[in-house]
Short mmCIF file of C-alpha atoms and ligand atoms in Angstrom, two decimals:
data_model
loop_
_atom_site.label_atom_id
_atom_site.label_comp_id
_atom_site.label_asym_id
_atom_site.label_seq_id
_atom_site.Cartn_x
_atom_site.Cartn_y
_atom_site.Cartn_z
CA MET A 1 75.56 351.65 134.53
CA THR A 2 74.90 354.55 136.89
CA ARG A 3 78.35 355.43 137.73
CA LEU A 4 79.16 355.09 133.89
CA SER A 5 76.63 357.35 133.07
CA GLU A 6 77.61 360.05 135.62
CA GLN A 7 81.18 359.53 134.24
CA VAL A 8 80.16 360.24 130.66
CA LYS A 9 78.09 363.11 131.65
CA ALA A 10 81.24 364.73 133.22
CA SER A 11 83.69 363.93 130.56
CA VAL A 12 81.71 365.05 127.29
CA SER A 13 81.57 368.42 126.30
CA LEU A 14 77.80 368.84 125.55
CA ARG A 15 78.68 372.14 123.65
CA ARG A 16 80.92 370.50 121.26
CA LEU A 17 78.16 367.65 120.89
CA ALA A 18 75.48 370.28 120.07
CA GLU A 19 77.93 371.94 117.41
CA ARG A 20 78.23 368.75 115.88
CA ALA A 21 74.57 368.46 115.71
CA GLY A 22 74.40 371.65 113.87
CA VAL A 23 73.69 373.95 116.82
CA ALA A 24 74.85 377.39 115.89
CA TRP A 25 75.52 379.92 118.94
CA ASP A 26 74.10 383.30 118.82
CA PRO A 27 77.34 385.45 119.51
CA ARG A 28 75.33 388.43 120.89
CA LYS A 29 73.44 386.29 123.76
CA SER A 30 76.49 383.85 124.38
CA ALA A 31 79.33 384.67 126.94
CA PRO A 32 82.00 381.95 125.85
CA ARG A 33 84.50 382.85 128.45
CA ARG A 34 81.59 381.80 131.36
CA GLY A 35 80.66 378.77 129.42
CA ASP A 36 77.20 380.35 128.87
CA TRP A 37 75.93 379.19 125.36
CA TRP A 38 72.67 380.29 123.58
CA ALA A 39 71.30 379.39 120.18
CA PRO A 40 68.05 378.69 118.40
CA CYS A 41 66.72 375.49 119.74
CA PRO A 42 67.51 372.10 117.71
CA PHE A 43 64.40 370.63 118.97
CA HIS A 44 61.59 373.06 118.43
CA ALA A 45 60.97 375.42 115.51
CA GLU A 46 62.28 379.04 116.48
CA ARG A 47 64.09 382.03 115.37
CA SER A 48 65.30 383.41 118.68
CA ALA A 49 67.82 381.82 120.69
CA SER A 50 66.16 379.89 123.69
CA PHE A 51 68.18 376.91 123.88
CA HIS A 52 70.91 377.44 126.50
CA VAL A 53 73.96 375.57 127.44
CA LEU A 54 75.95 375.97 130.82
CA GLU A 55 79.39 374.44 130.70
CA PRO A 56 81.84 376.63 132.55
CA ALA A 57 84.28 373.70 133.00
CA GLY A 58 84.46 372.78 129.33
CA ALA A 59 82.71 369.41 129.97
CA GLY A 60 79.97 368.32 131.96
CA GLY A 61 77.47 370.75 130.84
CA PHE A 62 73.64 370.94 130.97
CA PHE A 63 71.06 372.40 128.46
CA LYS A 64 67.83 373.91 128.95
CA CYS A 65 65.30 375.18 126.20
CA PHE A 66 63.32 378.17 127.51
CA GLY A 67 60.95 377.56 124.59
CA CYS A 68 60.04 373.99 124.61
CA GLY A 69 61.28 373.08 127.89
CA ARG A 70 63.53 370.21 127.11
CA LYS A 71 66.49 369.81 129.26
CA GLY A 72 69.23 367.58 130.53
CA SER A 73 72.81 366.41 130.18
CA ALA A 74 74.75 365.27 127.27
CA ILE A 75 72.95 361.89 127.46
CA ASP A 76 69.52 363.54 127.24
CA PHE A 77 70.98 365.52 124.33
CA VAL A 78 71.94 362.34 122.37
CA ILE A 79 68.36 360.77 123.16
CA GLU A 80 66.50 363.83 121.68
CA ALA A 81 68.70 364.48 119.00
CA GLU A 82 69.23 361.10 117.57
CA GLY A 83 66.05 359.39 119.00
CA VAL A 84 67.88 356.60 120.44
CA PRO A 85 67.17 354.92 124.15
CA VAL A 86 69.35 355.91 127.00
CA ARG A 87 71.34 352.84 126.93
CA GLU A 88 72.44 353.46 123.32
CA ALA A 89 73.05 357.08 123.86
CA LEU A 90 75.50 356.02 126.71
CA ARG A 91 77.15 353.46 124.57
CA ARG A 92 77.77 355.99 121.87
CA LEU A 93 78.93 358.69 124.36
CA ALA A 94 81.13 356.29 126.29
CA SER A 95 82.87 354.89 123.12
CA SER A 96 83.53 358.22 121.75
CA ALA A 97 85.13 359.48 124.89
CA GLY A 98 87.00 356.51 125.19
CA ILE A 99 85.51 355.35 128.56
CA ASP A 100 85.39 351.65 128.73
CA ARG A 101 86.56 350.68 132.07
CA GLU A 102 86.06 353.34 134.91
CA ASP A 103 88.38 354.51 137.47
CA THR A 104 86.16 354.20 140.59
CA ALA A 105 87.41 356.91 142.63
CA ALA A 106 87.87 359.45 139.86
CA ALA A 107 84.42 358.73 138.68
CA ALA A 108 82.86 359.33 142.08
CA ARG A 109 84.76 362.56 142.28
CA ARG A 110 83.49 363.55 139.06
CA ALA A 111 79.95 362.38 139.82
CA GLU A 112 79.89 364.42 142.94
CA ALA A 113 81.06 367.51 141.05
CA HIS A 114 78.57 366.85 138.51
CA ALA A 115 75.60 366.63 140.78
CA ARG A 116 76.67 370.03 142.39
CA ALA A 117 76.73 371.65 138.82
CA ARG A 118 73.36 370.29 138.21
CA ALA A 119 71.78 371.49 141.36
CA ALA A 120 73.42 374.88 140.57
CA ALA A 121 72.01 374.97 136.97
CA GLU A 122 68.37 374.01 138.23
CA ALA A 123 68.44 376.70 140.65
CA GLU A 124 69.38 379.26 138.28
CA ASP A 125 66.59 378.02 135.73
CA ALA A 126 64.07 378.24 138.54
CA GLU A 127 65.13 381.82 139.35
CA ARG A 128 64.96 382.84 135.65
CA ALA A 129 61.52 381.36 135.31
CA ALA A 130 60.18 383.41 138.35
CA ARG A 131 61.70 386.56 137.22
CA GLY A 132 60.18 386.22 133.89
CA LEU A 133 56.72 385.90 135.36
CA GLU A 134 57.32 388.68 137.78
CA ALA A 135 58.18 390.78 134.73
CA ALA A 136 55.23 389.93 132.98
CA ARG A 137 53.02 390.51 135.99
CA TRP A 138 54.50 393.96 136.35
CA ILE A 139 54.08 394.77 132.55
CA TRP A 140 50.36 393.65 132.77
CA ARG A 141 49.79 396.03 135.86
CA GLN A 142 50.75 398.98 133.64
CA THR A 143 48.12 398.41 131.18
CA GLU A 144 44.73 400.01 130.85
CA PRO A 145 41.57 398.85 128.90
CA ALA A 146 41.70 399.03 124.94
CA GLY A 147 41.02 402.51 123.41
CA PRO A 148 40.68 403.96 120.11
CA LEU A 149 44.23 403.41 118.94
CA LEU A 150 44.04 399.72 119.64
CA GLU A 151 40.74 399.47 118.14
CA SER A 152 41.95 401.30 114.87
CA TYR A 153 45.05 399.03 114.67
CA LEU A 154 42.94 395.90 115.17
CA ALA A 155 40.39 397.16 112.47
CA ALA A 156 43.19 397.96 110.07
CA ARG A 157 44.25 393.99 110.65
CA GLY A 158 40.82 392.94 109.47
CA VAL A 159 39.00 392.46 112.89
CA ASP A 160 35.38 393.20 112.78
CA LEU A 161 34.92 394.66 116.57
CA ALA A 162 31.40 395.44 115.98
CA ALA A 163 30.73 391.91 115.40
CA ILE A 164 32.48 390.55 118.64
CA GLY A 165 31.49 393.27 120.82
CA GLY A 166 34.64 395.19 121.05
CA VAL A 167 38.32 394.08 122.01
CA PRO A 168 38.49 390.90 124.04
CA ALA A 169 39.52 391.35 127.66
CA SER A 170 42.77 389.52 127.16
CA LEU A 171 44.04 392.47 125.30
CA ARG A 172 44.85 395.58 126.78
CA PHE A 173 46.66 398.70 125.92
CA ALA A 174 49.80 400.39 127.19
CA PRO A 175 50.27 403.95 126.13
CA ALA A 176 54.23 404.14 126.28
CA LEU A 177 55.72 400.69 126.67
CA GLU A 178 59.59 400.14 126.38
CA HIS A 179 61.10 397.82 123.94
CA TRP A 180 64.46 396.54 124.85
CA ALA A 181 66.36 394.57 122.29
CA HIS A 182 67.66 391.07 122.51
CA GLY A 183 70.68 389.41 124.15
CA ALA A 184 73.73 391.63 124.65
CA ASP A 185 71.60 394.65 123.70
CA THR A 186 69.71 394.44 126.94
CA ARG A 187 72.87 396.47 128.39
CA ARG A 188 71.88 399.22 126.06
CA ALA A 189 71.50 402.72 128.20
CA ARG A 190 68.04 403.34 126.64
CA PRO A 191 65.16 401.35 125.14
CA LEU A 192 65.18 400.68 121.41
CA HIS A 193 61.83 402.14 121.13
CA VAL A 194 58.84 403.53 123.46
CA GLY A 195 55.47 403.79 122.39
CA PRO A 196 51.77 402.45 122.40
CA ALA A 197 51.38 398.63 122.58
CA MET A 198 48.87 396.06 122.57
CA VAL A 199 49.53 393.68 125.66
CA ALA A 200 48.00 390.13 125.48
CA ALA A 201 47.67 388.07 128.52
CA ILE A 202 49.04 384.61 128.15
CA GLY A 203 47.21 381.63 129.86
CA ARG A 204 43.87 380.20 130.34
CA GLY A 205 43.39 380.70 133.78
CA ALA A 206 46.39 382.45 135.82
CA LEU A 207 48.54 384.77 133.90
CA VAL A 208 51.74 382.80 132.70
CA GLY A 209 53.18 385.58 130.53
CA VAL A 210 52.46 388.70 128.30
CA HIS A 211 52.74 389.16 124.32
CA ARG A 212 53.58 392.65 123.37
CA THR A 213 52.98 394.32 119.85
CA TRP A 214 53.96 397.87 119.33
CA ILE A 215 51.26 399.43 117.36
CA ALA A 216 50.32 402.59 115.31
CA ALA A 217 46.86 403.53 114.00
CA GLU A 218 47.42 401.91 110.80
CA GLY A 219 49.72 399.02 111.46
CA ARG A 220 52.77 398.00 113.41
CA ALA A 221 55.03 400.65 114.88
CA ARG A 222 58.42 401.02 113.06
CA LEU A 223 61.93 401.70 113.93
CA PRO A 224 63.53 405.01 112.33
CA ASP A 225 64.98 402.62 109.60
CA GLY A 226 61.58 401.41 108.71
CA ALA A 227 61.84 397.81 110.27
CA LYS A 228 58.87 396.73 112.26
CA VAL A 229 59.42 396.87 116.06
CA GLY A 230 59.49 393.06 116.88
CA LYS A 231 56.72 391.58 119.01
CA LYS A 232 57.89 390.15 122.47
CA MET A 233 56.97 387.34 124.86
CA ILE A 234 57.84 387.22 128.45
CA GLY A 235 56.59 385.14 131.32
CA ARG A 236 57.21 381.84 133.25
CA THR A 237 59.76 380.25 131.11
CA GLY A 238 58.78 376.53 130.32
CA ALA A 239 55.14 377.44 130.89
CA ILE A 240 54.47 380.27 128.18
CA PHE A 241 55.30 377.91 125.34
CA GLY A 242 52.09 376.40 124.37
CA ALA A 243 49.93 378.37 126.60
CA PRO A 244 47.47 380.64 124.49
CA VAL A 245 46.17 384.07 124.30
CA ARG A 246 42.37 383.34 124.91
CA LEU A 247 40.26 385.80 122.73
CA SER A 248 37.09 384.04 123.47
CA THR A 249 36.01 380.94 125.45
CA SER A 250 35.63 378.03 123.44
CA ARG A 251 32.32 376.10 123.29
CA LEU A 252 31.97 373.40 120.90
CA GLY A 253 35.13 374.22 118.99
CA VAL A 254 38.02 376.45 118.97
CA VAL A 255 39.64 378.61 116.12
CA VAL A 256 43.27 378.63 116.42
CA GLY A 257 46.16 380.31 114.74
CA GLU A 258 49.70 381.57 115.34
CA GLY A 259 48.91 385.21 115.50
CA ILE A 260 46.65 387.06 117.74
CA GLU A 261 45.58 389.60 115.01
CA THR A 262 44.65 386.94 112.16
CA THR A 263 42.93 384.62 114.64
CA LEU A 264 40.87 387.48 115.95
CA ALA A 265 39.94 388.52 112.35
CA ALA A 266 39.15 384.78 111.44
CA TRP A 267 36.89 384.34 114.44
CA SER A 268 35.02 387.78 113.90
CA ALA A 269 34.28 386.82 110.46
CA LEU A 270 32.72 383.57 111.90
CA VAL A 271 30.83 385.58 114.25
CA ARG A 272 29.43 387.80 111.70
CA ALA A 273 28.31 384.74 109.79
CA GLY A 274 26.30 383.59 112.77
CA LEU A 275 28.76 380.98 113.89
CA GLY A 276 29.87 382.63 117.19
CA GLY A 277 27.97 379.93 119.43
CA ARG A 278 30.00 377.15 117.65
CA TRP A 279 33.41 378.54 117.75
CA GLY A 280 35.69 380.31 120.23
CA ALA A 281 39.07 381.50 119.52
CA GLU A 282 42.71 381.20 120.56
CA ALA A 283 46.19 382.57 119.53
CA ALA A 284 48.74 379.82 120.18
CA LEU A 285 51.43 382.35 119.51
CA SER A 286 54.09 379.83 117.96
CA LEU A 287 53.89 377.59 115.00
CA GLY A 288 55.95 375.20 116.86
CA ALA A 289 53.61 374.99 119.81
CA LEU A 290 50.65 374.72 117.64
CA ALA A 291 52.42 371.82 115.64
CA GLY A 292 53.52 370.31 118.68
CA PRO A 293 56.52 367.67 119.22
CA GLY A 294 57.64 366.04 116.26
CA ASP A 295 60.86 365.46 114.45
CA PRO A 296 62.34 369.15 114.65
CA ARG A 297 64.31 368.63 111.24
CA GLY A 298 61.37 367.37 109.28
CA LYS A 299 62.95 363.84 109.16
CA GLY A 300 60.42 361.98 110.86
CA PRO A 301 58.15 359.40 109.20
CA ALA A 302 56.15 360.85 106.59
CA GLY A 303 52.31 360.96 106.48
CA PRO A 304 50.27 360.00 103.46
CA ASP A 305 50.60 363.43 102.05
CA GLY A 306 54.32 363.49 102.65
CA TYR A 307 54.53 365.66 105.73
CA PRO A 308 56.01 364.50 108.83
CA LEU A 309 53.84 362.86 111.45
CA PRO A 310 53.62 363.93 115.19
CA SER A 311 56.47 362.07 117.11
CA PRO A 312 55.67 358.46 117.85
CA ARG A 313 57.19 358.77 121.09
CA PRO A 314 54.09 359.13 123.56
CA ASP A 315 56.56 360.25 126.23
CA LEU A 316 57.61 363.26 124.23
CA GLY A 317 53.95 364.74 123.94
CA ALA A 318 53.59 364.30 127.49
CA ARG A 319 56.79 365.91 128.76
CA VAL A 320 57.10 368.77 126.25
CA PRO A 321 54.62 371.70 126.33
CA HIS A 322 52.56 372.59 123.16
CA TRP A 323 49.23 373.78 122.50
CA LEU A 324 46.03 371.54 122.79
CA PRO A 325 42.23 372.68 122.98
CA ALA A 326 40.71 373.50 126.25
CA GLU A 327 39.04 371.09 128.35
CA GLY A 328 35.55 369.94 126.69
CA VAL A 329 36.45 371.34 123.19
CA ARG A 330 36.30 368.56 120.62
CA ALA A 331 36.96 370.38 117.15
CA ALA A 332 39.56 372.88 116.06
CA LEU A 333 39.88 374.94 112.79
CA ILE A 334 43.42 375.63 112.40
CA LEU A 335 44.21 378.65 110.51
CA GLY A 336 46.79 378.61 107.74
CA GLU A 337 48.66 381.64 107.50
CA GLY A 338 50.25 382.10 104.14
CA SER A 339 52.30 384.95 104.95
CA ALA A 340 54.05 383.08 107.95
CA LYS A 341 57.90 383.42 108.15
CA GLY A 342 59.36 380.70 106.13
CA GLY A 343 56.99 381.19 103.24
CA GLY A 344 53.75 379.12 102.14
CA GLU A 345 55.46 375.80 102.46
CA ALA A 346 56.62 375.95 106.01
CA ALA A 347 53.33 377.16 106.96
CA ARG A 348 51.66 374.29 105.22
CA ARG A 349 53.90 371.77 107.13
CA PHE A 350 53.17 373.33 110.44
CA ALA A 351 49.36 373.66 109.69
CA GLU A 352 49.41 369.81 108.49
CA ARG A 353 51.29 368.70 111.74
CA ALA A 354 49.11 370.51 114.08
CA ARG A 355 46.01 368.59 112.22
CA ALA A 356 47.75 365.28 112.41
CA LYS A 357 48.48 365.91 116.13
CA LEU A 358 44.99 366.90 116.97
CA ALA A 359 43.58 363.99 115.00
CA ALA A 360 45.71 361.31 116.62
CA ARG A 361 44.39 362.73 120.10
CA GLY A 362 40.77 362.31 118.84
CA PHE A 363 39.85 365.84 118.04
CA GLU A 364 37.90 366.81 114.96
CA ALA A 365 40.60 368.96 113.31
CA GLU A 366 40.66 370.68 110.00
CA VAL A 367 43.11 373.25 108.35
CA ARG A 368 41.64 376.42 106.61
CA VAL A 369 43.31 378.48 104.28
CA PRO A 370 42.06 381.96 103.26
CA GLY A 371 41.44 381.76 99.78
CA GLY A 372 42.89 378.51 99.48
CA ARG A 373 46.41 380.02 98.82
CA TRP A 374 49.39 379.24 101.09
CA ASP A 375 51.48 382.07 99.15
CA LEU A 376 48.93 384.90 99.98
CA GLU A 377 47.69 386.95 103.00
CA ALA A 378 44.05 387.18 102.32
CA ASP A 379 41.39 387.91 104.70
CA PHE A 380 39.02 385.31 106.30
CA ALA A 381 35.73 386.51 105.12
CA ASP A 382 35.71 383.72 102.47
CA LEU A 383 36.50 381.28 105.33
CA ALA A 384 33.51 382.32 107.21
CA ALA A 385 31.30 382.03 104.32
CA ALA A 386 32.42 378.66 103.53
CA GLU A 387 31.88 377.50 107.08
CA ALA A 388 28.50 378.92 107.25
CA ALA A 389 27.52 376.99 103.95
CA ARG A 390 28.95 373.85 105.43
CA VAL A 391 27.11 373.90 108.77
CA ALA A 392 23.68 375.39 107.55
CA PRO A 393 22.35 371.85 106.52
CA GLU A 394 22.70 370.89 110.23
CA ARG A 395 20.71 373.84 111.51
ZN1 ZN B 401 63.47 374.01 122.27
#
């Protein structure tokens, strides 16, 4: 069994397996001649290419997702992608590779080479994670306390700073932060954009990463062609997915959304309505981290409302990082953001999955959408008013 699994891992091309499963490599980030492949992850929702396959020999590759943390061999890929147990994944791969009887000596040689390649891949991953954290710490050290520009940016995004006593300590200001584009573009001679930015600390205790938003007084900073300068995240890979930007310490409950600005706007509205003692606030930074592990293609079993339920495999939840409320918090208000990428329908699916995930773990969880409309970007004043009316009888 073990020898067979090593033989299968060494003989199968993980790259081709991933391609057959619909993975589309990012040509700007991949280096085919080195067997270095990058794509949007097939196991968690994302638009960037965090899914890495290293397969210089044309077979025997490894994958690692720097977003959701899933990693492993061709066998692990089949287990994740097809939701089958290890024995079945092995049987499928062995039969498609035509391996029924093993040649013992050849198998041992391949297994040895495979073990060496795995150790090298793991060392490379660990080094990448350490570099990410170091870069995040360096950026954080360049920041200063929030000033008038960051305050006017947040006010323009609907945040009532007076109500919450100013900009939270987790948000700081960098007067001239460089923005280098993704992938192959990182070999550019000069940055794509340099300008003022909001830098957010990721992590509840120690810093595990930083999130950057390039800003102007009236909104997001823009490139000469009018496009918004993209937000960026860097930190200890594997640890930043699911770690929040903490906007206020949670007490009884936490208001959680994807974005820093919307979450802060909603929380400031709740504080203004006199509910600050009840709700803290965190930005989860990614809809995938908020929704948690589930069938990535939405093919999982549907709940009563027709939306996929969280994964029935408990091991997945334990192994894959995702956002959960801080220790001691029992309730969560999940902010639906109608303006989310992918439209209102995608936002609704993610929010509903997040609610189901938390409910299954015993949290009191509800989804709130501004104005009850998934196709609108509205402010959260009505949410605060409704929440105030709901809790009033308990006072
Ligand atoms: Zn992933």
